[in-house]
PDB file of C-alpha atoms in Angstrom:
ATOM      1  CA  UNK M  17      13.465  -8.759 -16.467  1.00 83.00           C
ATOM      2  CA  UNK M  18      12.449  -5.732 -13.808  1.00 82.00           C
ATOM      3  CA  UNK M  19       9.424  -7.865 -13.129  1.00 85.00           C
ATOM      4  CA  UNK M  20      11.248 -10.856 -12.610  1.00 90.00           C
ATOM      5  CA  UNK M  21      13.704  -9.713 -10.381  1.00 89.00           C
ATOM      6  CA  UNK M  22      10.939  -7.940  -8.519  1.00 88.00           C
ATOM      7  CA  UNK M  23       8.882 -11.142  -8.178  1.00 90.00           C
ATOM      8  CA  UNK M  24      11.762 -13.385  -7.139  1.00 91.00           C
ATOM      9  CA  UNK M  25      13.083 -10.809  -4.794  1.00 90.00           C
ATOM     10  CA  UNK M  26       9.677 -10.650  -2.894  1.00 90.00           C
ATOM     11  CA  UNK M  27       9.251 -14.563  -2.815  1.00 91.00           C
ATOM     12  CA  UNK M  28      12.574 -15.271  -1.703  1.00 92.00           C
ATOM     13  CA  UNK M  29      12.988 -12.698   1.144  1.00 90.00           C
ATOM     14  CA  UNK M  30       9.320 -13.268   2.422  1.00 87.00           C
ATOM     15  CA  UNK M  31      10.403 -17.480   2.836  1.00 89.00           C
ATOM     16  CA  UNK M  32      14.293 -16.501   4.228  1.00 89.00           C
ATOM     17  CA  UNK M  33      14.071 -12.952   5.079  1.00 89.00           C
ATOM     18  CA  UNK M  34      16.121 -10.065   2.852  1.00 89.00           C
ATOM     19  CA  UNK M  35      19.356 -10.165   4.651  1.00 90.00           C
ATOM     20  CA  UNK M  36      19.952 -14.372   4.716  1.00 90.00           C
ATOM     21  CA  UNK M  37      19.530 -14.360   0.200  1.00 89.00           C
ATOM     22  CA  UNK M  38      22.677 -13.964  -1.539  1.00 90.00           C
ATOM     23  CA  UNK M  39      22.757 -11.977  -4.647  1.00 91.00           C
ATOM     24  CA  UNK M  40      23.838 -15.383  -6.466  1.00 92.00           C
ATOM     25  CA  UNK M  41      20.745 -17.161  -5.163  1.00 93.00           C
ATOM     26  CA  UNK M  42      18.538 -14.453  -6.325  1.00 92.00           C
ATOM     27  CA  UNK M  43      20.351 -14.683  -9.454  1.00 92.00           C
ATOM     28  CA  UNK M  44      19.673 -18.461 -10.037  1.00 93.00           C
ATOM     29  CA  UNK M  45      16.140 -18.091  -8.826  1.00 93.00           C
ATOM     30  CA  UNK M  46      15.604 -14.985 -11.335  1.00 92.00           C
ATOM     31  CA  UNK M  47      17.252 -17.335 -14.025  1.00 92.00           C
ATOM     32  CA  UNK M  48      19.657 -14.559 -15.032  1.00 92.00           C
ATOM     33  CA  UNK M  49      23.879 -14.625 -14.301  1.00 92.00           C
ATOM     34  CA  UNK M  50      25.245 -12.370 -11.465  1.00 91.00           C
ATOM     35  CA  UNK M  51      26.710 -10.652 -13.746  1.00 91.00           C
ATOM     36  CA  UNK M  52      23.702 -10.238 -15.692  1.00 90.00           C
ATOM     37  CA  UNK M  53      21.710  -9.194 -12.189  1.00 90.00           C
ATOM     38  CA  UNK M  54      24.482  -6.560 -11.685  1.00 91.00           C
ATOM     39  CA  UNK M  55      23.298  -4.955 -14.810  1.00 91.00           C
ATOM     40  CA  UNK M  56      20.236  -4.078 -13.147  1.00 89.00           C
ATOM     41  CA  UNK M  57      21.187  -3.047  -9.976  1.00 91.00           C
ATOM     42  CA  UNK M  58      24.241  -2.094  -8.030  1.00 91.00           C
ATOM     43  CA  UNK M  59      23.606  -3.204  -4.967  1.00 90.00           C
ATOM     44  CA  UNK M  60      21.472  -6.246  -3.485  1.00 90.00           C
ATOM     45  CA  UNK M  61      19.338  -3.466  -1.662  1.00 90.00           C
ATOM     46  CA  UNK M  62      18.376  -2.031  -4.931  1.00 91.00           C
ATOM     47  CA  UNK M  63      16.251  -4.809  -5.768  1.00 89.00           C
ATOM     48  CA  UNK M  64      14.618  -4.324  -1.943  1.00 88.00           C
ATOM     49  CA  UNK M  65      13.957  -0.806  -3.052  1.00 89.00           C
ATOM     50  CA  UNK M  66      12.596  -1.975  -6.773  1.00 88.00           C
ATOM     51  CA  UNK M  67      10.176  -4.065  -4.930  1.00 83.00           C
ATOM     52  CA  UNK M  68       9.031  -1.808  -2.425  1.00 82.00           C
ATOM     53  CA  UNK M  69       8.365   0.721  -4.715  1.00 78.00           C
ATOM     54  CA  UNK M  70       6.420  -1.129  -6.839  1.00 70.00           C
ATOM     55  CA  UNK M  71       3.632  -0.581  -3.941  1.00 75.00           C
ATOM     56  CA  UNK M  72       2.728   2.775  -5.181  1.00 77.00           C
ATOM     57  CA  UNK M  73       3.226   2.748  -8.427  1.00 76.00           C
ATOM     58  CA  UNK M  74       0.518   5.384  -9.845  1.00 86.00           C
ATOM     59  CA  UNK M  75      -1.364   4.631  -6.959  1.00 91.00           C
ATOM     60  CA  UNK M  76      -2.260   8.017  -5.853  1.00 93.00           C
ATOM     61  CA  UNK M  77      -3.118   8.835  -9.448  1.00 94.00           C
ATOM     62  CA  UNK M  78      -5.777   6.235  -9.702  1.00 94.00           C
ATOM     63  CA  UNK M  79      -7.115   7.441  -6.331  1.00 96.00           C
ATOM     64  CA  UNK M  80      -7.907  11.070  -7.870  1.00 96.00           C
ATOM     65  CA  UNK M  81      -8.959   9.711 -11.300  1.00 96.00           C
ATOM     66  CA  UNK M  82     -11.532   7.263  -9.791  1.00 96.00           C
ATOM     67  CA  UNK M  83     -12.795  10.018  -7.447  1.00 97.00           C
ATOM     68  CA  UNK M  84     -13.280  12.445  -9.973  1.00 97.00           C
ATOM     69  CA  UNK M  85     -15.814  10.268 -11.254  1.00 95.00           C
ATOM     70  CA  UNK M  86     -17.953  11.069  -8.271  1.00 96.00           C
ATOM     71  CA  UNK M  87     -20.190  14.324  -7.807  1.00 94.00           C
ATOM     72  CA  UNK M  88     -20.724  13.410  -3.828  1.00 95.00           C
ATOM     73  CA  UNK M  89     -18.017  13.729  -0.804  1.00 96.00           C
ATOM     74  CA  UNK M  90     -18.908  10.311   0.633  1.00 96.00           C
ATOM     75  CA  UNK M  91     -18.607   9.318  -2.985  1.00 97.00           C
ATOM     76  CA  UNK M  92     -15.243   9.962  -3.194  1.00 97.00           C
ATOM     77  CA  UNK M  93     -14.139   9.128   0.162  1.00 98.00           C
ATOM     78  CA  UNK M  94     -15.657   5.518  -0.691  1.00 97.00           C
ATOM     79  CA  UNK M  95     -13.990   5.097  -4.262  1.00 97.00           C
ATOM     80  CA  UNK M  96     -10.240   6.596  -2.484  1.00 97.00           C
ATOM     81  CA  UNK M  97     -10.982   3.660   0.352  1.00 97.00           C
ATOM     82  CA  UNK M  98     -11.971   1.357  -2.520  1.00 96.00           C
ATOM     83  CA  UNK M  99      -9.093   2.179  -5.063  1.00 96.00           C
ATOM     84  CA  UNK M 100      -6.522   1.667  -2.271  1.00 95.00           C
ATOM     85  CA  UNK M 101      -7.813  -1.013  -0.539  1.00 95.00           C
ATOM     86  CA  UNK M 102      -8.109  -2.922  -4.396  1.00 94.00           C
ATOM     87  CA  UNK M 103      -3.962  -2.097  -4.759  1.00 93.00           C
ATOM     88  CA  UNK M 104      -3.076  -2.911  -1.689  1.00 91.00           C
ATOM     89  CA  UNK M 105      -5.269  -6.294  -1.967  1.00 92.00           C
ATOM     90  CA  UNK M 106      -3.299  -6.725  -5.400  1.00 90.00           C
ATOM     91  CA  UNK M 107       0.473  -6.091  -3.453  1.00 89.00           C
ATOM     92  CA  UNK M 108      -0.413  -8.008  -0.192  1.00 89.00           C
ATOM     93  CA  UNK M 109       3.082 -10.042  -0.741  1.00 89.00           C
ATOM     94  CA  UNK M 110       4.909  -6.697  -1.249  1.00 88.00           C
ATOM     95  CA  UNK M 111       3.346  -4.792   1.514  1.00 89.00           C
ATOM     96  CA  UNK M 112       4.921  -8.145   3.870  1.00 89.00           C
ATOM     97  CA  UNK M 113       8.029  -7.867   2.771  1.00 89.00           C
ATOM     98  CA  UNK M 114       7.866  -4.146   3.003  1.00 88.00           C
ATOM     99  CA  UNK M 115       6.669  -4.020   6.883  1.00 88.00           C
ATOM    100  CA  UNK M 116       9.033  -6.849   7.559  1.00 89.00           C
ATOM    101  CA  UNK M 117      12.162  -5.273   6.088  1.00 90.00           C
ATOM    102  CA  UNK M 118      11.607  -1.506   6.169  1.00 91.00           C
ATOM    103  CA  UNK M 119      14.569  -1.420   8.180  1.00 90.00           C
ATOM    104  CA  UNK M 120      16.997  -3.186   5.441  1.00 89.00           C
ATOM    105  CA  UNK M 121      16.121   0.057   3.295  1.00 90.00           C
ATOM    106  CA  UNK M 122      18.768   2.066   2.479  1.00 92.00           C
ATOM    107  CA  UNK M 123      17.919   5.442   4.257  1.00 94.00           C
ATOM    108  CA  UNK M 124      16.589   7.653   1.019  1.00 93.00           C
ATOM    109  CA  UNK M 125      14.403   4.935   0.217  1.00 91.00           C
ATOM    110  CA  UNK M 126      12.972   4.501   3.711  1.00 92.00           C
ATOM    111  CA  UNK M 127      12.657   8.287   3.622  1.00 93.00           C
ATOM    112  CA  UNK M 128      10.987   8.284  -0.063  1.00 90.00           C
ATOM    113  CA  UNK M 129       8.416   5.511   0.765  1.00 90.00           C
ATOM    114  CA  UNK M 130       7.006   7.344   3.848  1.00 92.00           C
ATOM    115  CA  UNK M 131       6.822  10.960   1.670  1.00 92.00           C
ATOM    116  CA  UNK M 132       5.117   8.678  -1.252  1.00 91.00           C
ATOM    117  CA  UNK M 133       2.887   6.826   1.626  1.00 92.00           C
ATOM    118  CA  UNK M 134       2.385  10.601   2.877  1.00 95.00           C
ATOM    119  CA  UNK M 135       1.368  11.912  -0.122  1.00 94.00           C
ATOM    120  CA  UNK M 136      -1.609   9.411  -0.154  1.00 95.00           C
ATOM    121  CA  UNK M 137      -2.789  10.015   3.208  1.00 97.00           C
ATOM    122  CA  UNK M 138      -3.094  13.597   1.896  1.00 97.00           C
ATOM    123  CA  UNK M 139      -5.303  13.001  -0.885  1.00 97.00           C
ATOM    124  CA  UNK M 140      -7.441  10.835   1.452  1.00 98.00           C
ATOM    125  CA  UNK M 141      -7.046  13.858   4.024  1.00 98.00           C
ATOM    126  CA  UNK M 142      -8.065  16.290   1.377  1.00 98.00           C
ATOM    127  CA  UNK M 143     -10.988  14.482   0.606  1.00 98.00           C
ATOM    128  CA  UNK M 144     -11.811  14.501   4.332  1.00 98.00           C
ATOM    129  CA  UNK M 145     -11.143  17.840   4.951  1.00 98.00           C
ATOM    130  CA  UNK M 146     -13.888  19.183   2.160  1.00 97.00           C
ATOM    131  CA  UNK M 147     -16.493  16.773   3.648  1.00 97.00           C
ATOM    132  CA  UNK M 148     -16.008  18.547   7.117  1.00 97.00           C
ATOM    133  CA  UNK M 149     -15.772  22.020   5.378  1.00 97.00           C
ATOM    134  CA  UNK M 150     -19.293  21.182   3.477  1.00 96.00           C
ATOM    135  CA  UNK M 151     -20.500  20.053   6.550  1.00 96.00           C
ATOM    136  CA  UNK M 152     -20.920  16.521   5.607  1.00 96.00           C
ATOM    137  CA  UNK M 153     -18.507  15.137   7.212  1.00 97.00           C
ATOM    138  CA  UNK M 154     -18.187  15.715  11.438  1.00 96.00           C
ATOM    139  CA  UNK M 155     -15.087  17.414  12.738  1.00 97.00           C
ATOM    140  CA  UNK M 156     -12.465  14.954  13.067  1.00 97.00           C
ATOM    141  CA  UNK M 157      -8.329  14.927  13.116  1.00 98.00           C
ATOM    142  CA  UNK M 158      -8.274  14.239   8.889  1.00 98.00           C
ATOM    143  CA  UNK M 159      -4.685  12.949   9.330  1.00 98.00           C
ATOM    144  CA  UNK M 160      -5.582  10.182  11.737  1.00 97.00           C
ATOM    145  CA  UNK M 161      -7.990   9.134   9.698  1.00 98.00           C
ATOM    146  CA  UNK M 162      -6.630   8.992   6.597  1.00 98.00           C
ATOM    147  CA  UNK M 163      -3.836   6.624   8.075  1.00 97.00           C
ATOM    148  CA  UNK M 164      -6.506   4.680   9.618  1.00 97.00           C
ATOM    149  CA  UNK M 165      -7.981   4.220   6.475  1.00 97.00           C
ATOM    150  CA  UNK M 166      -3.987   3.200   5.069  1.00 96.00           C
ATOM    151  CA  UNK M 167      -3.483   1.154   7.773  1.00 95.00           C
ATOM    152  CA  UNK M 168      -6.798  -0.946   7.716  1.00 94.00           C
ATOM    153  CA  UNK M 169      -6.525  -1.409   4.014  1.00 93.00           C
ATOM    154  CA  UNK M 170      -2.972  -3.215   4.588  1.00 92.00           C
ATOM    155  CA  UNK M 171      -4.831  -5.536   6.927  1.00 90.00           C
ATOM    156  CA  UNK M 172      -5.712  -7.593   3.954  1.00 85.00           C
ATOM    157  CA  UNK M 173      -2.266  -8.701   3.714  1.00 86.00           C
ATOM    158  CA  UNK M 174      -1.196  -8.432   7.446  1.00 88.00           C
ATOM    159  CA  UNK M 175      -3.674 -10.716   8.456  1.00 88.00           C
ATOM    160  CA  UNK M 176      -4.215 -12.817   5.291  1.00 83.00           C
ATOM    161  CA  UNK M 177      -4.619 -15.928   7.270  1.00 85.00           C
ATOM    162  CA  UNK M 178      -7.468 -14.561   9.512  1.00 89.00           C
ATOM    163  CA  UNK M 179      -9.758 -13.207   6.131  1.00 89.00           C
ATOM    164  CA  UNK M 180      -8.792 -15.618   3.441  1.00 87.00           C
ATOM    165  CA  UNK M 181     -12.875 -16.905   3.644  1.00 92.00           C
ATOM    166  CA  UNK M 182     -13.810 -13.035   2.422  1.00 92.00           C
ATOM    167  CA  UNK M 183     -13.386 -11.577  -0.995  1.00 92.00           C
ATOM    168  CA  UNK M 184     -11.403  -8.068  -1.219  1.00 93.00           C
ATOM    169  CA  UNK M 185     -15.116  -6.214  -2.270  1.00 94.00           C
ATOM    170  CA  UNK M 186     -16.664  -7.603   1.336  1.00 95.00           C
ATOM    171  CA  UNK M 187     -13.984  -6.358   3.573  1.00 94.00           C
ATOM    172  CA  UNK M 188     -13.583  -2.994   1.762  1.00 95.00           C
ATOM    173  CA  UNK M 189     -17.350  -2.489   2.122  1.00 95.00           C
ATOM    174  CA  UNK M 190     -17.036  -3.297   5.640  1.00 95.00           C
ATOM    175  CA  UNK M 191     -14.096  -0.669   5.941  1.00 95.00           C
ATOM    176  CA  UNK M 192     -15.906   1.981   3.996  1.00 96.00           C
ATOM    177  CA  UNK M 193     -19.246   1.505   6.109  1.00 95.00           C
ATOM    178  CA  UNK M 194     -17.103   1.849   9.538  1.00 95.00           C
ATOM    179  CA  UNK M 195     -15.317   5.238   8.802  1.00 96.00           C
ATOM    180  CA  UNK M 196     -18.447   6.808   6.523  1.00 96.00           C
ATOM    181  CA  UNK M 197     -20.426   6.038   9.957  1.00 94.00           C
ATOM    182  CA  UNK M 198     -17.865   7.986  12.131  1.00 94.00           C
ATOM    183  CA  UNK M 199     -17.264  10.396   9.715  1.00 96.00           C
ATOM    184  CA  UNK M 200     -20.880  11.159   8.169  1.00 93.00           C
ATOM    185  CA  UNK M 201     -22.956  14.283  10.039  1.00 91.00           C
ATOM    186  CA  UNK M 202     -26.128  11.732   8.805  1.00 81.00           C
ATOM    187  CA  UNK M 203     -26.561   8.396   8.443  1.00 65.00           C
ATOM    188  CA  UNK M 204     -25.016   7.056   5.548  1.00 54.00           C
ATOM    189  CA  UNK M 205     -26.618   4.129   3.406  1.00 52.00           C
TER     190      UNK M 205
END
């Protein structure tokens, strides 16, 4: 039913916008009772927060996993780009909602979704960071970058309209070639 609720709480606020639904018309579109709903949640922000949460779900974990795979520093930066890039491809309705209604958030959640969004950038940082310690990787501000990376990745779903002719694997290749360029001491292929 999580899933549900989830599902018919991202639909319906990205067509109406979070704070026009009522918890009965969520309710009928879930097929499930108010009361039923109310067993789930206990407010109608709740199911704002279950949805925008459901952006990082083991996220970051996947990130490391992936890039332990990888014996190379560009290596890892690329499969980190790729892994997030692929989730955030997969959530493009969520991450909508979620830039469009950060604001309806109820405070702790607005203030756990940037430390969970922070805690990414710092693996991507990390990453960064031993690339410019092993001299691989030019001396650059890690932090921007790794929310450049974050941010460019959301474009996918941002601007969904203006790269619906690409597949996911094309613009993430284009993404990883642009910051391995600026970041790589030489050529990278």
């Amino acid at each position: 039913m999580r899933t549900k609720l989830i599902q018919t709480t991202i639909e319906l606020t990205y067509r109406k916008g979070f704070e026009s639904l009522s918890v009965q018309e969520i309710a009928d579109h879930a097929g499930i009772s108010v009361g039923g709903l109310y067993r789930h949640i206990e407010t109608k922000s709740d199911l704002l927060v279950m949805a925008c949460e459901d952006i990082f779900d083991d996220l970051k974990e996947g990130m490391i996993e992936a890039m332990e795979h990888e014996s190379s520093i560009s290596e890892k930066l690329r499969v980190a780009i790729t892994t997030y890039g692929k989730s955030c491809f997969e959530r493009s309705d969520v991450i909508r909602v979620t830039y469009r209604e950060f604001l309806s958030l109820p405070h702790e959640a607005r203030t756990r979704f940037k430390d969970q969004e922070n805690e990414i950038a710092q693996v991507l940082q990390d990453v960064i960071r031993a690339g410019i310690y092993a001299e691989v990787f030019l001396p650059v501000d890690a932090r921007i970058i790794a929310l450049e990376i974050m941010f460019l990745a959301h474009m996918s779903s941002l601007k969904n309209w203006a790269l619906h002719d690409y597949d996911i694997s094309t613009i993430l290749d284009e993404h990883t070639k642009l910051f391995l360029s600026r970041l790589c001491v030489s050529r990278p292929l």
